[in-house]
C-alpha cells in the first residue's frame, strides 16, 4: 500500500497500491467495497473529493484517474505528465485536481472538462520526505519509543 485517504464523512478509506489498483474500504465493517483497476503501473497517491463522490488516483503510469465512487467507473484519464505522478489533491470546491510529478511540475486539472489549465514549473530537484528507507532503530528514535 502506497497511499491512503479518508472520505470526508470518515466512513471510507481509499488505498493505492503497487498492484496497480485503488481499493475502496468500508471502515465501519472492515471490508473492501470496490477495486478500481485501470492503471498500468503502481498507484502512488489517492484523494477523495470534498463531497466524497470521487476519488483521484495518481500513478507511475504518468496519469491521474478520476473515479466515480458510486459506480466504480473511471470518469476521466488525465494525461500530460512526462514522469510518474507522485501526489494528487482536490481543491476545496472539488472543481480542480492538482497533481505533482517526478517531471518537477504541478498540473492543475479542470474536473468537468478533464483538461490541464495550468502547469506550474520551478522545482529544480526532487526531494523525498525521507531520503532513504528508515531502519527500525531510526523509526523508534523518531517516534520516541524504545522497542
Short mmCIF file of N, CA, C and O in Angstrom, two decimals:
data_model
loop_
_atom_site.label_atom_id
_atom_site.label_comp_id
_atom_site.label_asym_id
_atom_site.label_seq_id
_atom_site.Cartn_x
_atom_site.Cartn_y
_atom_site.Cartn_z
N UNK A 1 0.86 -1.18 0.00
CA UNK A 1 0.00 0.00 0.00
C UNK A 1 0.89 1.23 0.00
O UNK A 1 1.78 1.35 0.84
N UNK A 2 0.64 2.12 -0.94
CA UNK A 2 1.49 3.30 -1.11
C UNK A 2 0.82 4.61 -0.68
O UNK A 2 1.51 5.60 -0.46
N UNK A 3 -0.50 4.60 -0.58
CA UNK A 3 -1.21 5.83 -0.24
C UNK A 3 -2.59 5.50 0.32
O UNK A 3 -3.22 4.53 -0.11
N UNK A 4 -3.04 6.29 1.28
CA UNK A 4 -4.38 6.14 1.84
C UNK A 4 -5.02 7.50 2.05
O UNK A 4 -4.32 8.50 2.24
N UNK A 5 -6.35 7.54 1.97
CA UNK A 5 -7.08 8.79 2.22
C UNK A 5 -8.45 8.46 2.79
O UNK A 5 -9.11 7.52 2.33
N UNK A 6 -8.89 9.22 3.80
CA UNK A 6 -10.23 9.09 4.34
C UNK A 6 -11.22 9.86 3.49
O UNK A 6 -10.90 10.93 2.95
N UNK A 7 -12.44 9.36 3.40
CA UNK A 7 -13.54 10.11 2.79
C UNK A 7 -13.92 11.23 3.75
O UNK A 7 -13.66 11.14 4.96
N UNK A 8 -14.57 12.28 3.25
CA UNK A 8 -14.94 13.39 4.13
C UNK A 8 -15.86 12.98 5.29
O UNK A 8 -15.79 13.57 6.37
N UNK A 9 -16.69 11.95 5.09
CA UNK A 9 -17.58 11.50 6.17
C UNK A 9 -16.92 10.47 7.09
O UNK A 9 -17.55 9.98 8.02
N UNK A 10 -15.67 10.12 6.81
CA UNK A 10 -14.87 9.20 7.60
C UNK A 10 -15.39 7.76 7.59
O UNK A 10 -14.95 6.93 8.39
N UNK A 11 -16.27 7.43 6.66
CA UNK A 11 -16.83 6.08 6.59
C UNK A 11 -16.07 5.17 5.63
O UNK A 11 -16.25 3.96 5.65
N UNK A 12 -15.23 5.76 4.80
CA UNK A 12 -14.48 5.00 3.81
C UNK A 12 -13.03 5.42 3.82
O UNK A 12 -12.69 6.56 4.17
N UNK A 13 -12.20 4.49 3.35
CA UNK A 13 -10.79 4.78 3.09
C UNK A 13 -10.49 4.30 1.68
O UNK A 13 -10.91 3.20 1.29
N UNK A 14 -9.79 5.12 0.93
CA UNK A 14 -9.28 4.70 -0.37
C UNK A 14 -7.81 4.38 -0.18
O UNK A 14 -7.10 5.08 0.56
N UNK A 15 -7.35 3.32 -0.84
CA UNK A 15 -5.93 2.97 -0.77
C UNK A 15 -5.40 2.71 -2.18
O UNK A 15 -6.09 2.13 -3.01
N UNK A 16 -4.18 3.15 -2.40
CA UNK A 16 -3.48 2.88 -3.65
C UNK A 16 -2.37 1.89 -3.38
O UNK A 16 -1.82 1.86 -2.27
N UNK A 17 -2.02 1.10 -4.38
CA UNK A 17 -1.08 0.02 -4.14
C UNK A 17 -0.15 -0.26 -5.31
O UNK A 17 -0.42 0.15 -6.44
N UNK A 18 0.88 -1.02 -5.01
CA UNK A 18 1.83 -1.46 -6.04
C UNK A 18 1.21 -2.49 -6.96
O UNK A 18 1.80 -2.85 -7.97
N UNK A 19 0.02 -3.00 -6.63
CA UNK A 19 -0.66 -3.94 -7.53
C UNK A 19 -1.47 -3.23 -8.61
O UNK A 19 -2.29 -3.83 -9.29
N UNK A 20 -1.24 -1.90 -8.76
CA UNK A 20 -1.86 -1.06 -9.80
C UNK A 20 -3.34 -0.78 -9.56
O UNK A 20 -4.05 -0.36 -10.49
N UNK A 21 -3.83 -1.00 -8.35
CA UNK A 21 -5.24 -0.80 -8.07
C UNK A 21 -5.47 0.28 -7.01
O UNK A 21 -4.58 0.63 -6.24
N UNK A 22 -6.72 0.76 -7.01
CA UNK A 22 -7.25 1.58 -5.93
C UNK A 22 -8.35 0.75 -5.29
O UNK A 22 -9.20 0.19 -5.99
N UNK A 23 -8.31 0.65 -3.98
CA UNK A 23 -9.36 -0.08 -3.27
C UNK A 23 -10.13 0.88 -2.39
O UNK A 23 -9.56 1.79 -1.80
N UNK A 24 -11.43 0.64 -2.33
CA UNK A 24 -12.32 1.44 -1.51
C UNK A 24 -12.79 0.56 -0.36
O UNK A 24 -13.38 -0.51 -0.58
N UNK A 25 -12.52 1.01 0.86
CA UNK A 25 -12.80 0.23 2.07
C UNK A 25 -13.91 0.87 2.88
O UNK A 25 -13.92 2.08 3.08
N UNK A 26 -14.81 0.04 3.37
CA UNK A 26 -15.83 0.48 4.33
C UNK A 26 -15.23 0.28 5.72
O UNK A 26 -15.03 -0.86 6.15
N UNK A 27 -14.91 1.36 6.41
CA UNK A 27 -14.24 1.23 7.70
C UNK A 27 -15.18 0.81 8.81
O UNK A 27 -14.74 0.32 9.85
N UNK A 28 -16.49 0.98 8.62
CA UNK A 28 -17.43 0.59 9.67
C UNK A 28 -17.54 -0.92 9.81
O UNK A 28 -17.75 -1.43 10.90
N UNK A 29 -17.38 -1.65 8.69
CA UNK A 29 -17.44 -3.11 8.77
C UNK A 29 -16.12 -3.77 8.39
O UNK A 29 -15.98 -4.99 8.49
N UNK A 30 -15.15 -2.98 7.96
CA UNK A 30 -13.82 -3.50 7.68
C UNK A 30 -13.71 -4.34 6.43
O UNK A 30 -12.94 -5.29 6.39
N UNK A 31 -14.46 -3.98 5.39
CA UNK A 31 -14.39 -4.78 4.17
C UNK A 31 -14.14 -3.90 2.94
O UNK A 31 -14.43 -2.71 2.94
N UNK A 32 -13.64 -4.54 1.90
CA UNK A 32 -13.38 -3.86 0.63
C UNK A 32 -14.69 -3.77 -0.15
O UNK A 32 -15.31 -4.79 -0.43
N UNK A 33 -15.09 -2.55 -0.49
CA UNK A 33 -16.33 -2.32 -1.25
C UNK A 33 -16.11 -2.42 -2.74
O UNK A 33 -17.00 -2.82 -3.48
N UNK A 34 -14.95 -1.97 -3.21
CA UNK A 34 -14.71 -1.89 -4.65
C UNK A 34 -13.22 -1.90 -4.93
O UNK A 34 -12.41 -1.48 -4.10
N UNK A 35 -12.87 -2.37 -6.11
CA UNK A 35 -11.50 -2.32 -6.60
C UNK A 35 -11.54 -1.61 -7.94
O UNK A 35 -12.26 -2.03 -8.85
N UNK A 36 -10.78 -0.52 -8.06
CA UNK A 36 -10.72 0.25 -9.30
C UNK A 36 -9.44 -0.17 -10.02
O UNK A 36 -8.34 0.02 -9.51
N UNK A 37 -9.61 -0.73 -11.21
CA UNK A 37 -8.49 -1.26 -11.98
C UNK A 37 -8.44 -0.61 -13.36
O UNK A 37 -9.37 -0.77 -14.12
N UNK A 38 -7.40 0.09 -13.65
CA UNK A 38 -7.15 0.63 -14.99
C UNK A 38 -5.75 1.20 -15.09
O UNK A 38 -5.27 1.43 -16.19
N UNK A 39 -5.10 1.46 -13.96
CA UNK A 39 -3.72 1.93 -14.04
C UNK A 39 -2.84 0.78 -14.52
O UNK A 39 -3.07 -0.38 -14.17
N UNK A 40 -1.83 1.11 -15.29
CA UNK A 40 -0.92 0.07 -15.80
C UNK A 40 0.33 -0.08 -14.93
O UNK A 40 1.13 -0.99 -15.16
N UNK A 41 0.49 0.82 -13.95
CA UNK A 41 1.63 0.75 -13.04
C UNK A 41 1.16 1.11 -11.63
O UNK A 41 0.00 1.45 -11.42
N UNK A 42 2.08 1.09 -10.70
CA UNK A 42 1.81 1.35 -9.29
C UNK A 42 1.01 2.64 -9.06
O UNK A 42 1.30 3.67 -9.67
N UNK A 43 0.02 2.57 -8.18
CA UNK A 43 -0.74 3.75 -7.77
C UNK A 43 0.01 4.39 -6.60
O UNK A 43 0.24 3.74 -5.58
N UNK A 44 0.40 5.64 -6.76
CA UNK A 44 1.25 6.32 -5.79
C UNK A 44 0.51 7.28 -4.87
O UNK A 44 1.04 7.65 -3.82
N UNK A 45 -0.70 7.70 -5.26
CA UNK A 45 -1.41 8.70 -4.46
C UNK A 45 -2.91 8.60 -4.71
O UNK A 45 -3.33 8.34 -5.84
N UNK A 46 -3.69 8.79 -3.65
CA UNK A 46 -5.15 8.82 -3.76
C UNK A 46 -5.70 9.98 -2.94
O UNK A 46 -5.08 10.40 -1.96
N UNK A 47 -6.85 10.50 -3.38
CA UNK A 47 -7.51 11.60 -2.66
C UNK A 47 -9.00 11.55 -2.94
O UNK A 47 -9.41 11.26 -4.07
N UNK A 48 -9.81 11.83 -1.93
CA UNK A 48 -11.25 11.97 -2.10
C UNK A 48 -11.60 13.40 -2.44
O UNK A 48 -10.96 14.34 -1.94
N UNK A 49 -12.64 13.58 -3.25
CA UNK A 49 -13.19 14.91 -3.49
C UNK A 49 -13.87 15.38 -2.20
O UNK A 49 -14.26 14.56 -1.36
N UNK A 50 -14.04 16.69 -2.04
CA UNK A 50 -14.67 17.19 -0.81
C UNK A 50 -16.08 16.66 -0.55
O UNK A 50 -16.49 16.54 0.60
N UNK A 51 -16.82 16.32 -1.61
CA UNK A 51 -18.16 15.77 -1.42
C UNK A 51 -18.16 14.25 -1.28
O UNK A 51 -19.19 13.63 -1.06
N UNK A 52 -16.98 13.62 -1.42
CA UNK A 52 -16.84 12.18 -1.27
C UNK A 52 -17.35 11.36 -2.44
O UNK A 52 -17.37 10.14 -2.38
N UNK A 53 -17.73 12.02 -3.54
CA UNK A 53 -18.30 11.30 -4.68
C UNK A 53 -17.27 10.81 -5.68
O UNK A 53 -17.57 9.98 -6.53
N UNK A 54 -16.04 11.33 -5.58
CA UNK A 54 -14.97 10.94 -6.50
C UNK A 54 -13.70 10.62 -5.73
O UNK A 54 -13.46 11.15 -4.66
N UNK A 55 -12.88 9.79 -6.36
CA UNK A 55 -11.52 9.55 -5.89
C UNK A 55 -10.59 9.85 -7.05
O UNK A 55 -10.86 9.45 -8.20
N UNK A 56 -9.53 10.58 -6.78
CA UNK A 56 -8.47 10.81 -7.76
C UNK A 56 -7.32 9.88 -7.40
O UNK A 56 -7.02 9.67 -6.22
N UNK A 57 -6.68 9.32 -8.43
CA UNK A 57 -5.51 8.49 -8.20
C UNK A 57 -4.40 8.89 -9.15
O UNK A 57 -4.64 9.19 -10.31
N UNK A 58 -3.18 8.92 -8.63
CA UNK A 58 -2.00 9.19 -9.43
C UNK A 58 -1.16 7.94 -9.50
O UNK A 58 -1.17 7.12 -8.57
N UNK A 59 -0.41 7.77 -10.59
CA UNK A 59 0.29 6.52 -10.81
C UNK A 59 1.64 6.71 -11.48
O UNK A 59 1.90 7.74 -12.12
N UNK A 60 2.45 5.66 -11.35
CA UNK A 60 3.71 5.63 -12.08
C UNK A 60 3.49 5.53 -13.58
O UNK A 60 4.43 5.69 -14.36
N UNK A 61 2.25 5.28 -14.02
CA UNK A 61 1.96 5.25 -15.46
C UNK A 61 1.80 6.66 -16.05
O UNK A 61 1.40 6.83 -17.18
N UNK A 62 2.09 7.69 -15.23
CA UNK A 62 2.10 9.11 -15.62
C UNK A 62 0.71 9.71 -15.76
O UNK A 62 0.55 10.78 -16.33
N UNK A 63 -0.32 9.01 -15.26
CA UNK A 63 -1.68 9.52 -15.38
C UNK A 63 -2.31 9.80 -14.02
O UNK A 63 -1.88 9.28 -13.00
N UNK A 64 -3.35 10.62 -14.08
CA UNK A 64 -4.28 10.81 -12.97
C UNK A 64 -5.61 10.27 -13.46
O UNK A 64 -6.01 10.55 -14.59
N UNK A 65 -6.27 9.50 -12.63
CA UNK A 65 -7.59 8.97 -12.99
C UNK A 65 -8.60 9.47 -11.98
O UNK A 65 -8.30 9.55 -10.78
N UNK A 66 -9.79 9.78 -12.48
CA UNK A 66 -10.90 10.20 -11.63
C UNK A 66 -11.94 9.10 -11.64
O UNK A 66 -12.41 8.68 -12.70
N UNK A 67 -12.30 8.64 -10.44
CA UNK A 67 -13.21 7.51 -10.27
C UNK A 67 -14.51 7.96 -9.62
O UNK A 67 -14.50 8.73 -8.68
N UNK A 68 -15.61 7.45 -10.12
CA UNK A 68 -16.92 7.66 -9.51
C UNK A 68 -17.07 6.63 -8.39
O UNK A 68 -17.04 5.42 -8.65
N UNK A 69 -17.22 7.08 -7.16
CA UNK A 69 -17.29 6.18 -6.02
C UNK A 69 -18.53 5.28 -6.08
O UNK A 69 -18.45 4.09 -5.80
N UNK A 70 -19.67 5.83 -6.48
CA UNK A 70 -20.92 5.06 -6.50
C UNK A 70 -20.89 3.93 -7.53
O UNK A 70 -21.29 2.80 -7.23
N UNK A 71 -20.41 4.23 -8.73
CA UNK A 71 -20.44 3.22 -9.80
C UNK A 71 -19.13 2.45 -9.96
O UNK A 71 -19.10 1.38 -10.55
N UNK A 72 -18.03 3.02 -9.46
CA UNK A 72 -16.72 2.41 -9.63
C UNK A 72 -16.11 2.64 -11.00
O UNK A 72 -15.05 2.12 -11.31
N UNK A 73 -16.76 3.45 -11.81
CA UNK A 73 -16.25 3.67 -13.17
C UNK A 73 -15.19 4.77 -13.19
O UNK A 73 -15.21 5.70 -12.38
N UNK A 74 -14.30 4.65 -14.15
CA UNK A 74 -13.28 5.67 -14.37
C UNK A 74 -13.92 6.77 -15.22
O UNK A 74 -14.29 6.53 -16.37
N UNK A 75 -14.05 7.96 -14.65
CA UNK A 75 -14.69 9.08 -15.35
C UNK A 75 -13.74 9.80 -16.29
O UNK A 75 -14.18 10.36 -17.28
N UNK A 76 -12.46 9.81 -15.96
CA UNK A 76 -11.50 10.55 -16.78
C UNK A 76 -10.10 10.03 -16.55
O UNK A 76 -9.76 9.59 -15.45
N UNK A 77 -9.31 10.09 -17.61
CA UNK A 77 -7.87 9.81 -17.54
C UNK A 77 -7.18 11.11 -17.92
O UNK A 77 -7.35 11.61 -19.04
N UNK A 78 -6.44 11.67 -16.98
CA UNK A 78 -5.78 12.96 -17.19
C UNK A 78 -4.31 12.69 -17.53
O UNK A 78 -3.57 12.14 -16.73
N UNK A 79 -3.93 13.08 -18.74
CA UNK A 79 -2.58 12.81 -19.24
C UNK A 79 -1.87 14.12 -19.55
O UNK A 79 -2.47 15.04 -20.06
N UNK A 80 -0.58 14.15 -19.25
CA UNK A 80 0.21 15.34 -19.53
C UNK A 80 1.56 15.32 -18.83
O UNK A 80 2.49 15.98 -19.28
N UNK A 81 1.68 14.56 -17.76
CA UNK A 81 2.98 14.45 -17.08
C UNK A 81 3.91 13.56 -17.90
O UNK A 81 3.47 12.61 -18.54
N UNK A 82 5.22 13.86 -17.83
CA UNK A 82 6.20 13.05 -18.55
C UNK A 82 6.91 12.05 -17.64
O UNK A 82 7.71 11.25 -18.13
N UNK A 83 6.59 12.09 -16.34
CA UNK A 83 7.13 11.11 -15.39
C UNK A 83 6.01 10.71 -14.43
O UNK A 83 4.90 11.22 -14.50
N UNK A 84 6.34 9.83 -13.51
CA UNK A 84 5.35 9.32 -12.55
C UNK A 84 4.63 10.44 -11.81
O UNK A 84 5.25 11.44 -11.44
N UNK A 85 3.34 10.24 -11.59
CA UNK A 85 2.57 11.15 -10.74
C UNK A 85 2.78 10.70 -9.30
O UNK A 85 2.58 9.53 -8.97
N UNK A 86 3.22 11.62 -8.46
CA UNK A 86 3.56 11.28 -7.09
C UNK A 86 2.56 11.77 -6.06
O UNK A 86 2.58 11.31 -4.93
N UNK A 87 1.69 12.70 -6.45
CA UNK A 87 0.75 13.27 -5.49
C UNK A 87 -0.48 13.83 -6.20
O UNK A 87 -0.35 14.40 -7.29
N UNK A 88 -1.64 13.64 -5.58
CA UNK A 88 -2.88 14.23 -6.10
C UNK A 88 -3.67 14.85 -4.96
O UNK A 88 -3.58 14.39 -3.82
N UNK A 89 -4.41 15.91 -5.26
CA UNK A 89 -5.25 16.58 -4.26
C UNK A 89 -6.38 17.32 -4.97
O UNK A 89 -6.17 17.88 -6.06
N UNK A 90 -7.56 17.31 -4.36
CA UNK A 90 -8.69 18.09 -4.86
C UNK A 90 -8.65 19.48 -4.27
O UNK A 90 -8.21 19.68 -3.12
N UNK A 91 -9.15 20.45 -5.03
CA UNK A 91 -9.35 21.79 -4.49
C UNK A 91 -10.51 21.74 -3.50
O UNK A 91 -11.34 20.83 -3.55
N UNK A 92 -10.60 22.71 -2.59
CA UNK A 92 -11.68 22.70 -1.60
C UNK A 92 -13.09 22.68 -2.20
O UNK A 92 -14.02 22.14 -1.60
N UNK A 93 -13.26 23.25 -3.40
CA UNK A 93 -14.58 23.24 -4.04
C UNK A 93 -14.81 22.00 -4.92
O UNK A 93 -15.90 21.81 -5.46
N UNK A 94 -13.78 21.16 -5.07
CA UNK A 94 -13.90 19.93 -5.84
C UNK A 94 -13.89 20.12 -7.35
O UNK A 94 -14.03 19.15 -8.09
N UNK A 95 -13.67 21.33 -7.81
CA UNK A 95 -13.71 21.60 -9.25
C UNK A 95 -12.38 21.39 -9.95
O UNK A 95 -12.32 21.33 -11.17
N UNK A 96 -11.31 21.28 -9.17
CA UNK A 96 -9.99 21.09 -9.75
C UNK A 96 -9.24 20.00 -9.00
O UNK A 96 -9.49 19.74 -7.82
N UNK A 97 -8.30 19.38 -9.70
CA UNK A 97 -7.38 18.42 -9.11
C UNK A 97 -5.97 18.92 -9.39
O UNK A 97 -5.67 19.34 -10.51
N UNK A 98 -5.13 18.88 -8.38
CA UNK A 98 -3.72 19.20 -8.55
C UNK A 98 -2.94 17.88 -8.55
O UNK A 98 -3.26 16.97 -7.78
N UNK A 99 -1.95 17.79 -9.42
CA UNK A 99 -1.10 16.60 -9.45
C UNK A 99 0.35 17.04 -9.49
O UNK A 99 0.72 17.96 -10.21
N UNK A 100 1.16 16.36 -8.69
CA UNK A 100 2.60 16.59 -8.69
C UNK A 100 3.28 15.40 -9.33
O UNK A 100 2.78 14.27 -9.25
N UNK A 101 4.43 15.63 -9.94
CA UNK A 101 5.08 14.57 -10.70
C UNK A 101 6.59 14.62 -10.58
O UNK A 101 7.16 15.67 -10.25
N UNK A 102 7.20 13.48 -10.89
CA UNK A 102 8.65 13.41 -10.99
C UNK A 102 9.21 14.26 -12.11
O UNK A 102 10.42 14.44 -12.21
N UNK A 103 8.34 14.80 -12.97
CA UNK A 103 8.81 15.71 -14.02
C UNK A 103 9.00 17.14 -13.48
O UNK A 103 9.26 18.06 -14.24
N UNK A 104 8.86 17.28 -12.16
CA UNK A 104 9.09 18.54 -11.44
C UNK A 104 8.02 19.59 -11.72
O UNK A 104 8.27 20.79 -11.59
N UNK A 105 6.83 19.15 -12.12
CA UNK A 105 5.73 20.08 -12.35
C UNK A 105 4.55 19.75 -11.45
O UNK A 105 4.39 18.62 -10.99
N UNK A 106 3.74 20.76 -11.24
CA UNK A 106 2.42 20.61 -10.65
C UNK A 106 1.43 21.00 -11.73
O UNK A 106 1.56 22.07 -12.34
N UNK A 107 0.49 20.13 -12.00
CA UNK A 107 -0.54 20.43 -13.01
C UNK A 107 -1.88 20.59 -12.31
O UNK A 107 -2.20 19.84 -11.39
N UNK A 108 -2.64 21.58 -12.78
CA UNK A 108 -3.99 21.83 -12.26
C UNK A 108 -4.98 21.45 -13.35
O UNK A 108 -4.91 21.95 -14.47
N UNK A 109 -5.89 20.56 -12.99
CA UNK A 109 -6.84 19.98 -13.95
C UNK A 109 -8.26 20.42 -13.62
O UNK A 109 -8.66 20.45 -12.46
N UNK A 110 -9.01 20.74 -14.66
CA UNK A 110 -10.43 21.03 -14.52
C UNK A 110 -11.18 19.70 -14.50
O UNK A 110 -11.08 18.92 -15.45
N UNK A 111 -11.90 19.43 -13.42
CA UNK A 111 -12.58 18.14 -13.27
C UNK A 111 -13.67 17.96 -14.33
O UNK A 111 -13.82 16.88 -14.90
N UNK A 112 -14.42 19.01 -14.62
CA UNK A 112 -15.53 18.90 -15.57
C UNK A 112 -15.06 18.57 -16.98
O UNK A 112 -15.64 17.72 -17.66
N UNK A 113 -13.99 19.21 -17.43
CA UNK A 113 -13.52 19.01 -18.80
C UNK A 113 -12.39 17.99 -18.91
O UNK A 113 -12.13 17.47 -19.99
N UNK A 114 -11.68 17.74 -17.81
CA UNK A 114 -10.53 16.85 -17.85
C UNK A 114 -9.29 17.47 -18.45
O UNK A 114 -8.31 16.79 -18.70
N UNK A 115 -9.32 18.78 -18.66
CA UNK A 115 -8.18 19.44 -19.28
C UNK A 115 -7.26 20.06 -18.24
O UNK A 115 -7.70 20.47 -17.17
N UNK A 116 -5.99 20.12 -18.58
CA UNK A 116 -5.00 20.79 -17.74
C UNK A 116 -5.04 22.27 -18.07
O UNK A 116 -4.75 22.67 -19.20
N UNK A 117 -5.41 23.08 -17.09
CA UNK A 117 -5.49 24.52 -17.37
C UNK A 117 -4.25 25.28 -16.90
O UNK A 117 -4.04 26.42 -17.29
N UNK A 118 -3.41 24.64 -16.08
CA UNK A 118 -2.20 25.30 -15.60
C UNK A 118 -1.13 24.26 -15.33
O UNK A 118 -1.40 23.22 -14.73
N UNK A 119 0.10 24.56 -15.76
CA UNK A 119 1.27 23.75 -15.40
C UNK A 119 2.24 24.66 -14.66
O UNK A 119 2.66 25.68 -15.20
N UNK A 120 2.54 24.31 -13.43
CA UNK A 120 3.42 25.12 -12.60
C UNK A 120 4.80 24.49 -12.60
O UNK A 120 4.96 23.31 -12.28
N UNK A 121 5.79 25.28 -12.98
CA UNK A 121 7.16 24.80 -13.06
C UNK A 121 8.04 25.64 -12.17
O UNK A 121 7.77 26.81 -11.95
N UNK A 122 9.10 25.04 -11.67
CA UNK A 122 10.02 25.81 -10.84
C UNK A 122 10.84 24.95 -9.89
O UNK A 122 11.89 25.39 -9.42
N UNK A 123 10.37 23.74 -9.60
CA UNK A 123 11.19 22.85 -8.77
C UNK A 123 12.43 22.46 -9.55
O UNK A 123 12.35 22.09 -10.72
N UNK A 124 13.59 22.52 -8.89
CA UNK A 124 14.83 22.20 -9.58
C UNK A 124 15.31 20.78 -9.32
O UNK A 124 16.15 20.27 -10.03
N UNK A 125 14.79 20.16 -8.29
CA UNK A 125 15.20 18.80 -7.96
C UNK A 125 14.08 18.12 -7.18
O UNK A 125 13.20 18.79 -6.65
N UNK A 126 14.15 16.83 -7.11
CA UNK A 126 13.19 16.08 -6.32
C UNK A 126 13.75 15.90 -4.93
O UNK A 126 14.91 15.58 -4.75
N UNK A 127 12.91 16.11 -3.91
CA UNK A 127 13.34 15.96 -2.53
C UNK A 127 12.38 15.05 -1.81
O UNK A 127 11.30 15.48 -1.40
N UNK A 128 12.73 13.78 -1.65
CA UNK A 128 11.83 12.89 -0.93
C UNK A 128 11.70 13.32 0.53
O UNK A 128 12.62 13.91 1.09
N UNK A 129 10.55 13.01 1.12
CA UNK A 129 10.31 13.38 2.51
C UNK A 129 11.30 12.68 3.44
O UNK A 129 11.73 13.23 4.43
N UNK A 130 11.66 11.46 3.12
CA UNK A 130 12.65 10.71 3.89
C UNK A 130 13.64 10.18 2.86
O UNK A 130 13.30 9.36 2.04
N UNK A 131 14.88 10.64 2.86
CA UNK A 131 15.81 10.34 1.77
C UNK A 131 16.03 8.86 1.49
O UNK A 131 16.30 8.48 0.38
N UNK A 132 15.93 8.03 2.49
CA UNK A 132 16.08 6.60 2.28
C UNK A 132 15.17 5.89 3.27
O UNK A 132 14.68 6.48 4.22
N UNK A 133 14.94 4.63 3.03
CA UNK A 133 14.07 3.87 3.93
C UNK A 133 14.69 3.85 5.32
O UNK A 133 15.85 3.49 5.49
N UNK A 134 13.92 4.26 6.33
CA UNK A 134 14.47 4.28 7.68
C UNK A 134 14.61 2.87 8.25
O UNK A 134 13.84 1.98 7.91
N UNK A 135 15.61 2.71 9.09
CA UNK A 135 15.77 1.44 9.79
C UNK A 135 14.82 1.40 10.97
O UNK A 135 14.25 2.43 11.37
N UNK A 136 14.66 0.25 11.56
CA UNK A 136 13.80 0.12 12.74
C UNK A 136 14.23 1.03 13.86
O UNK A 136 13.41 1.68 14.51
N UNK A 137 15.54 1.11 14.11
CA UNK A 137 16.02 1.96 15.20
C UNK A 137 15.78 3.44 14.88
O UNK A 137 15.47 4.22 15.78
N UNK A 138 15.90 3.83 13.62
CA UNK A 138 15.62 5.22 13.25
C UNK A 138 14.14 5.55 13.46
O UNK A 138 13.81 6.64 13.95
N UNK A 139 13.26 4.62 13.11
CA UNK A 139 11.84 4.84 13.33
C UNK A 139 11.52 4.95 14.81
O UNK A 139 10.77 5.82 15.24
N UNK A 140 12.08 4.05 15.62
CA UNK A 140 11.82 4.09 17.06
C UNK A 140 12.31 5.41 17.64
O UNK A 140 11.63 6.03 18.47
N UNK A 141 13.48 5.85 17.21
CA UNK A 141 14.03 7.12 17.69
C UNK A 141 13.12 8.28 17.29
O UNK A 141 12.81 9.15 18.10
N UNK A 142 12.65 8.29 16.04
CA UNK A 142 11.78 9.35 15.56
C UNK A 142 10.45 9.37 16.28
O UNK A 142 9.88 10.43 16.54
N UNK A 143 9.96 8.17 16.62
CA UNK A 143 8.67 8.07 17.29
C UNK A 143 8.79 8.14 18.81
O UNK A 143 7.79 8.17 19.52
N UNK A 144 10.01 8.13 19.32
CA UNK A 144 10.22 8.23 20.75
C UNK A 144 9.90 6.95 21.49
O UNK A 144 9.50 7.00 22.66
N UNK A 145 10.05 5.81 20.84
CA UNK A 145 9.78 4.54 21.50
C UNK A 145 11.09 3.77 21.64
O UNK A 145 12.05 3.99 20.92
N UNK A 146 11.11 2.82 22.57
CA UNK A 146 12.32 2.05 22.82
C UNK A 146 12.29 0.71 22.12
O UNK A 146 13.31 0.13 21.85
N UNK A 147 11.16 0.15 21.90
CA UNK A 147 11.07 -1.21 21.39
C UNK A 147 10.59 -1.28 19.98
O UNK A 147 9.90 -0.62 19.41
#
